[in-house]
């Protein structure tokens, strides 16, 4: 009798472990494919990290910690942009990095601020949230870093929604001139 219980328990453990591994593999494939299909220069893509899946409760609900991360990213990008443009008094349309950061900030503002500032209550489990940090070349010709937040369905089959947050850092402080504007 004990051997039957142990065998059943062992089979259950194997099923749980394989489903987790399978889910993680599905997510990595989905994330990689989505990034490759949606970036301006997919051949330049380098994925740095992919987070563990976190439960999502609707497409508009963010924890206070997540809201803090989003606002910090936008704040850092805004400070970088202001520094590079002398507080928008001398914008250089040929500065590829500034143009890339400005584009990303506008997209974040358009897609997120209404959702972040509104009263979004935690709903029922709707799938998974995953974050992937990556570097890529922008349509302006410079390399940039970003973190893409994915909302994926419960079965890890479809990306329902995604958005990119710019990651600004020391290596990008040099002026980079767009190859398209020369």
PDB file of C-alpha atoms in Angstrom:
ATOM      1  CA  UNK A   1       0.000   0.000   0.000  1.00  0.00           C
ATOM      2  CA  UNK A   2       2.852   2.374   0.866  1.00  0.00           C
ATOM      3  CA  UNK A   3       4.580   1.622  -2.424  1.00  0.00           C
ATOM      4  CA  UNK A   4       1.422   2.550  -4.372  1.00  0.00           C
ATOM      5  CA  UNK A   5       1.160   5.867  -2.500  1.00  0.00           C
ATOM      6  CA  UNK A   6       4.850   6.576  -3.073  1.00  0.00           C
ATOM      7  CA  UNK A   7       4.563   5.707  -6.756  1.00  0.00           C
ATOM      8  CA  UNK A   8       1.521   7.978  -7.107  1.00  0.00           C
ATOM      9  CA  UNK A   9       3.318  10.791  -5.311  1.00  0.00           C
ATOM     10  CA  UNK A  10       6.405  10.344  -7.515  1.00  0.00           C
ATOM     11  CA  UNK A  11       4.270  10.468 -10.683  1.00  0.00           C
ATOM     12  CA  UNK A  12       2.558  13.631  -9.457  1.00  0.00           C
ATOM     13  CA  UNK A  13       5.932  15.265  -8.747  1.00  0.00           C
ATOM     14  CA  UNK A  14       7.206  14.387 -12.225  1.00  0.00           C
ATOM     15  CA  UNK A  15       4.026  15.803 -13.805  1.00  0.00           C
ATOM     16  CA  UNK A  16       4.316  19.070 -11.859  1.00  0.00           C
ATOM     17  CA  UNK A  17       8.021  19.489 -12.648  1.00  0.00           C
ATOM     18  CA  UNK A  18       7.553  18.731 -16.342  1.00  0.00           C
ATOM     19  CA  UNK A  19       4.601  21.124 -16.622  1.00  0.00           C
ATOM     20  CA  UNK A  20       6.687  23.921 -15.057  1.00  0.00           C
ATOM     21  CA  UNK A  21       9.579  23.206 -17.393  1.00  0.00           C
ATOM     22  CA  UNK A  22       7.202  23.040 -20.331  1.00  0.00           C
ATOM     23  CA  UNK A  23       5.567  26.349 -19.329  1.00  0.00           C
ATOM     24  CA  UNK A  24       8.945  28.048 -18.985  1.00  0.00           C
ATOM     25  CA  UNK A  25      10.039  26.733 -22.381  1.00  0.00           C
ATOM     26  CA  UNK A  26       6.790  27.943 -23.977  1.00  0.00           C
ATOM     27  CA  UNK A  27       7.241  31.366 -22.406  1.00  0.00           C
ATOM     28  CA  UNK A  28      10.863  31.697 -23.541  1.00  0.00           C
ATOM     29  CA  UNK A  29       9.878  30.754 -27.078  1.00  0.00           C
ATOM     30  CA  UNK A  30       6.911  33.146 -27.062  1.00  0.00           C
ATOM     31  CA  UNK A  31       9.010  36.024 -25.699  1.00  0.00           C
ATOM     32  CA  UNK A  32      11.819  35.469 -28.198  1.00  0.00           C
ATOM     33  CA  UNK A  33       9.423  35.201 -31.148  1.00  0.00           C
ATOM     34  CA  UNK A  34       7.473  38.294 -30.103  1.00  0.00           C
ATOM     35  CA  UNK A  35      10.607  40.401 -29.744  1.00  0.00           C
ATOM     36  CA  UNK A  36      11.989  39.166 -33.069  1.00  0.00           C
ATOM     37  CA  UNK A  37       8.743  39.954 -34.869  1.00  0.00           C
ATOM     38  CA  UNK A  38       8.130  43.396 -33.370  1.00  0.00           C
ATOM     39  CA  UNK A  39      11.528  45.114 -33.240  1.00  0.00           C
ATOM     40  CA  UNK A  40      12.789  47.410 -35.994  1.00  0.00           C
ATOM     41  CA  UNK A  41      16.110  45.533 -36.225  1.00  0.00           C
ATOM     42  CA  UNK A  42      15.395  41.947 -35.076  1.00  0.00           C
ATOM     43  CA  UNK A  43      18.851  40.669 -36.037  1.00  0.00           C
ATOM     44  CA  UNK A  44      20.386  42.995 -33.434  1.00  0.00           C
ATOM     45  CA  UNK A  45      18.318  41.536 -30.573  1.00  0.00           C
ATOM     46  CA  UNK A  46      20.171  40.294 -27.493  1.00  0.00           C
ATOM     47  CA  UNK A  47      17.945  39.055 -24.682  1.00  0.00           C
ATOM     48  CA  UNK A  48      19.651  39.581 -21.337  1.00  0.00           C
ATOM     49  CA  UNK A  49      17.117  38.145 -18.900  1.00  0.00           C
ATOM     50  CA  UNK A  50      13.628  36.691 -18.830  1.00  0.00           C
ATOM     51  CA  UNK A  51      11.868  36.820 -15.475  1.00  0.00           C
ATOM     52  CA  UNK A  52       9.995  33.990 -13.856  1.00  0.00           C
ATOM     53  CA  UNK A  53       6.279  34.064 -14.709  1.00  0.00           C
ATOM     54  CA  UNK A  54       4.179  36.068 -12.268  1.00  0.00           C
ATOM     55  CA  UNK A  55       0.419  35.777 -11.974  1.00  0.00           C
ATOM     56  CA  UNK A  56      -1.542  38.457 -13.824  1.00  0.00           C
ATOM     57  CA  UNK A  57      -4.950  39.629 -12.670  1.00  0.00           C
ATOM     58  CA  UNK A  58      -6.264  41.512 -15.685  1.00  0.00           C
ATOM     59  CA  UNK A  59      -4.361  43.711 -18.125  1.00  0.00           C
ATOM     60  CA  UNK A  60      -4.621  46.902 -16.091  1.00  0.00           C
ATOM     61  CA  UNK A  61      -3.702  45.743 -12.596  1.00  0.00           C
ATOM     62  CA  UNK A  62      -0.188  46.510 -11.342  1.00  0.00           C
ATOM     63  CA  UNK A  63       1.059  46.056  -7.809  1.00  0.00           C
ATOM     64  CA  UNK A  64       2.399  49.153  -6.039  1.00  0.00           C
ATOM     65  CA  UNK A  65       5.936  47.778  -6.509  1.00  0.00           C
ATOM     66  CA  UNK A  66       5.374  47.343 -10.269  1.00  0.00           C
ATOM     67  CA  UNK A  67       3.960  50.870 -10.533  1.00  0.00           C
ATOM     68  CA  UNK A  68       7.081  52.125  -8.775  1.00  0.00           C
ATOM     69  CA  UNK A  69       9.341  50.305 -11.258  1.00  0.00           C
ATOM     70  CA  UNK A  70       7.414  51.734 -14.213  1.00  0.00           C
ATOM     71  CA  UNK A  71       7.451  55.305 -12.893  1.00  0.00           C
ATOM     72  CA  UNK A  72      11.172  55.056 -12.041  1.00  0.00           C
ATOM     73  CA  UNK A  73      12.005  53.866 -15.542  1.00  0.00           C
ATOM     74  CA  UNK A  74      10.078  56.730 -17.113  1.00  0.00           C
ATOM     75  CA  UNK A  75      11.593  59.248 -14.664  1.00  0.00           C
ATOM     76  CA  UNK A  76      15.138  58.057 -15.459  1.00  0.00           C
ATOM     77  CA  UNK A  77      14.465  58.229 -19.207  1.00  0.00           C
ATOM     78  CA  UNK A  78      12.985  61.731 -18.877  1.00  0.00           C
ATOM     79  CA  UNK A  79      16.016  62.935 -16.908  1.00  0.00           C
ATOM     80  CA  UNK A  80      18.341  61.465 -19.539  1.00  0.00           C
ATOM     81  CA  UNK A  81      16.366  63.107 -22.344  1.00  0.00           C
ATOM     82  CA  UNK A  82      16.311  66.468 -20.565  1.00  0.00           C
ATOM     83  CA  UNK A  83      20.061  66.308 -20.014  1.00  0.00           C
ATOM     84  CA  UNK A  84      20.759  65.421 -23.646  1.00  0.00           C
ATOM     85  CA  UNK A  85      18.515  68.212 -24.979  1.00  0.00           C
ATOM     86  CA  UNK A  86      19.405  70.969 -22.465  1.00  0.00           C
ATOM     87  CA  UNK A  87      15.892  70.706 -21.016  1.00  0.00           C
ATOM     88  CA  UNK A  88      14.373  70.660 -24.509  1.00  0.00           C
ATOM     89  CA  UNK A  89      15.893  74.036 -25.384  1.00  0.00           C
ATOM     90  CA  UNK A  90      18.351  72.509 -27.859  1.00  0.00           C
ATOM     91  CA  UNK A  91      16.978  69.200 -29.160  1.00  0.00           C
ATOM     92  CA  UNK A  92      19.159  67.527 -31.761  1.00  0.00           C
ATOM     93  CA  UNK A  93      16.990  65.605 -34.206  1.00  0.00           C
ATOM     94  CA  UNK A  94      20.107  63.772 -35.383  1.00  0.00           C
ATOM     95  CA  UNK A  95      20.806  62.360 -31.906  1.00  0.00           C
ATOM     96  CA  UNK A  96      19.627  58.804 -32.492  1.00  0.00           C
ATOM     97  CA  UNK A  97      19.595  57.858 -28.817  1.00  0.00           C
ATOM     98  CA  UNK A  98      17.496  60.873 -27.797  1.00  0.00           C
ATOM     99  CA  UNK A  99      15.017  60.132 -30.558  1.00  0.00           C
ATOM    100  CA  UNK A 100      14.831  56.467 -29.492  1.00  0.00           C
ATOM    101  CA  UNK A 101      14.206  57.366 -25.833  1.00  0.00           C
ATOM    102  CA  UNK A 102      11.615  60.003 -26.811  1.00  0.00           C
ATOM    103  CA  UNK A 103       9.741  57.456 -28.953  1.00  0.00           C
ATOM    104  CA  UNK A 104       9.712  54.898 -26.150  1.00  0.00           C
ATOM    105  CA  UNK A 105       8.512  57.462 -23.608  1.00  0.00           C
ATOM    106  CA  UNK A 106       5.650  58.551 -25.849  1.00  0.00           C
ATOM    107  CA  UNK A 107       4.535  54.953 -26.313  1.00  0.00           C
ATOM    108  CA  UNK A 108       4.660  54.281 -22.574  1.00  0.00           C
ATOM    109  CA  UNK A 109       2.709  57.456 -21.881  1.00  0.00           C
ATOM    110  CA  UNK A 110       0.045  56.651 -24.433  1.00  0.00           C
ATOM    111  CA  UNK A 111      -0.377  53.028 -23.376  1.00  0.00           C
ATOM    112  CA  UNK A 112       0.113  53.065 -19.636  1.00  0.00           C
ATOM    113  CA  UNK A 113      -0.536  56.272 -17.785  1.00  0.00           C
ATOM    114  CA  UNK A 114      -4.311  56.015 -18.067  1.00  0.00           C
ATOM    115  CA  UNK A 115      -4.116  52.480 -16.727  1.00  0.00           C
ATOM    116  CA  UNK A 116      -1.620  53.249 -13.975  1.00  0.00           C
ATOM    117  CA  UNK A 117      -3.338  56.324 -12.667  1.00  0.00           C
ATOM    118  CA  UNK A 118      -6.837  54.906 -12.867  1.00  0.00           C
ATOM    119  CA  UNK A 119      -8.453  52.731 -10.242  1.00  0.00           C
ATOM    120  CA  UNK A 120      -7.749  49.225 -11.556  1.00  0.00           C
ATOM    121  CA  UNK A 121      -8.917  46.612  -9.103  1.00  0.00           C
ATOM    122  CA  UNK A 122      -7.311  43.206  -8.884  1.00  0.00           C
ATOM    123  CA  UNK A 123      -9.481  40.822 -10.886  1.00  0.00           C
ATOM    124  CA  UNK A 124      -9.476  37.097 -11.417  1.00  0.00           C
ATOM    125  CA  UNK A 125      -6.342  35.272 -12.575  1.00  0.00           C
ATOM    126  CA  UNK A 126      -5.984  36.043 -16.292  1.00  0.00           C
ATOM    127  CA  UNK A 127      -2.577  34.646 -17.198  1.00  0.00           C
ATOM    128  CA  UNK A 128       1.032  35.559 -16.691  1.00  0.00           C
ATOM    129  CA  UNK A 129       3.237  38.662 -16.524  1.00  0.00           C
ATOM    130  CA  UNK A 130       6.790  38.260 -17.724  1.00  0.00           C
ATOM    131  CA  UNK A 131       9.549  40.841 -18.088  1.00  0.00           C
ATOM    132  CA  UNK A 132      12.414  40.500 -20.541  1.00  0.00           C
ATOM    133  CA  UNK A 133      15.435  42.807 -20.547  1.00  0.00           C
ATOM    134  CA  UNK A 134      17.064  43.176 -23.938  1.00  0.00           C
ATOM    135  CA  UNK A 135      19.265  45.315 -26.151  1.00  0.00           C
ATOM    136  CA  UNK A 136      18.547  46.065 -29.787  1.00  0.00           C
ATOM    137  CA  UNK A 137      19.203  48.608 -32.516  1.00  0.00           C
ATOM    138  CA  UNK A 138      16.500  51.242 -32.950  1.00  0.00           C
ATOM    139  CA  UNK A 139      15.050  52.501 -36.214  1.00  0.00           C
ATOM    140  CA  UNK A 140      17.366  55.499 -35.740  1.00  0.00           C
ATOM    141  CA  UNK A 141      20.434  53.239 -35.843  1.00  0.00           C
ATOM    142  CA  UNK A 142      21.624  53.260 -32.226  1.00  0.00           C
ATOM    143  CA  UNK A 143      21.675  50.506 -29.644  1.00  0.00           C
ATOM    144  CA  UNK A 144      19.396  50.858 -26.642  1.00  0.00           C
ATOM    145  CA  UNK A 145      18.335  48.818 -23.633  1.00  0.00           C
ATOM    146  CA  UNK A 146      14.748  48.174 -22.655  1.00  0.00           C
ATOM    147  CA  UNK A 147      12.569  45.927 -20.599  1.00  0.00           C
ATOM    148  CA  UNK A 148       9.485  44.492 -22.273  1.00  0.00           C
ATOM    149  CA  UNK A 149       6.571  43.546 -20.052  1.00  0.00           C
ATOM    150  CA  UNK A 150       4.414  40.786 -21.480  1.00  0.00           C
ATOM    151  CA  UNK A 151       0.900  39.709 -20.562  1.00  0.00           C
ATOM    152  CA  UNK A 152       0.488  36.097 -21.689  1.00  0.00           C
ATOM    153  CA  UNK A 153      -2.640  33.942 -21.608  1.00  0.00           C
ATOM    154  CA  UNK A 154      -3.107  31.170 -19.025  1.00  0.00           C
ATOM    155  CA  UNK A 155      -1.911  28.444 -21.409  1.00  0.00           C
ATOM    156  CA  UNK A 156       1.212  30.341 -22.503  1.00  0.00           C
ATOM    157  CA  UNK A 157       0.077  30.299 -26.123  1.00  0.00           C
ATOM    158  CA  UNK A 158      -0.453  33.996 -26.912  1.00  0.00           C
ATOM    159  CA  UNK A 159       0.970  37.383 -26.025  1.00  0.00           C
ATOM    160  CA  UNK A 160      -2.112  39.414 -25.173  1.00  0.00           C
ATOM    161  CA  UNK A 161      -0.369  42.730 -24.571  1.00  0.00           C
ATOM    162  CA  UNK A 162       3.129  44.102 -24.172  1.00  0.00           C
ATOM    163  CA  UNK A 163       4.916  47.375 -23.579  1.00  0.00           C
ATOM    164  CA  UNK A 164       8.538  48.507 -23.464  1.00  0.00           C
ATOM    165  CA  UNK A 165      10.223  50.541 -20.758  1.00  0.00           C
ATOM    166  CA  UNK A 166      13.525  52.235 -21.604  1.00  0.00           C
ATOM    167  CA  UNK A 167      16.543  51.413 -19.486  1.00  0.00           C
ATOM    168  CA  UNK A 168      18.995  54.286 -19.490  1.00  0.00           C
ATOM    169  CA  UNK A 169      22.548  53.885 -18.329  1.00  0.00           C
ATOM    170  CA  UNK A 170      26.084  55.188 -18.441  1.00  0.00           C
ATOM    171  CA  UNK A 171      27.085  53.513 -21.698  1.00  0.00           C
ATOM    172  CA  UNK A 172      24.555  55.536 -23.678  1.00  0.00           C
ATOM    173  CA  UNK A 173      25.526  59.026 -22.524  1.00  0.00           C
ATOM    174  CA  UNK A 174      27.617  59.734 -25.623  1.00  0.00           C
ATOM    175  CA  UNK A 175      25.864  61.508 -28.446  1.00  0.00           C
ATOM    176  CA  UNK A 176      24.983  59.079 -31.205  1.00  0.00           C
ATOM    177  CA  UNK A 177      24.053  60.433 -34.586  1.00  0.00           C
ATOM    178  CA  UNK A 178      21.355  58.774 -36.616  1.00  0.00           C
ATOM    179  CA  UNK A 179      22.495  56.956 -39.712  1.00  0.00           C
ATOM    180  CA  UNK A 180      19.162  57.831 -41.379  1.00  0.00           C
ATOM    181  CA  UNK A 181      19.496  61.591 -41.093  1.00  0.00           C
ATOM    182  CA  UNK A 182      22.975  62.167 -42.527  1.00  0.00           C
TER     183      UNK A 182
END
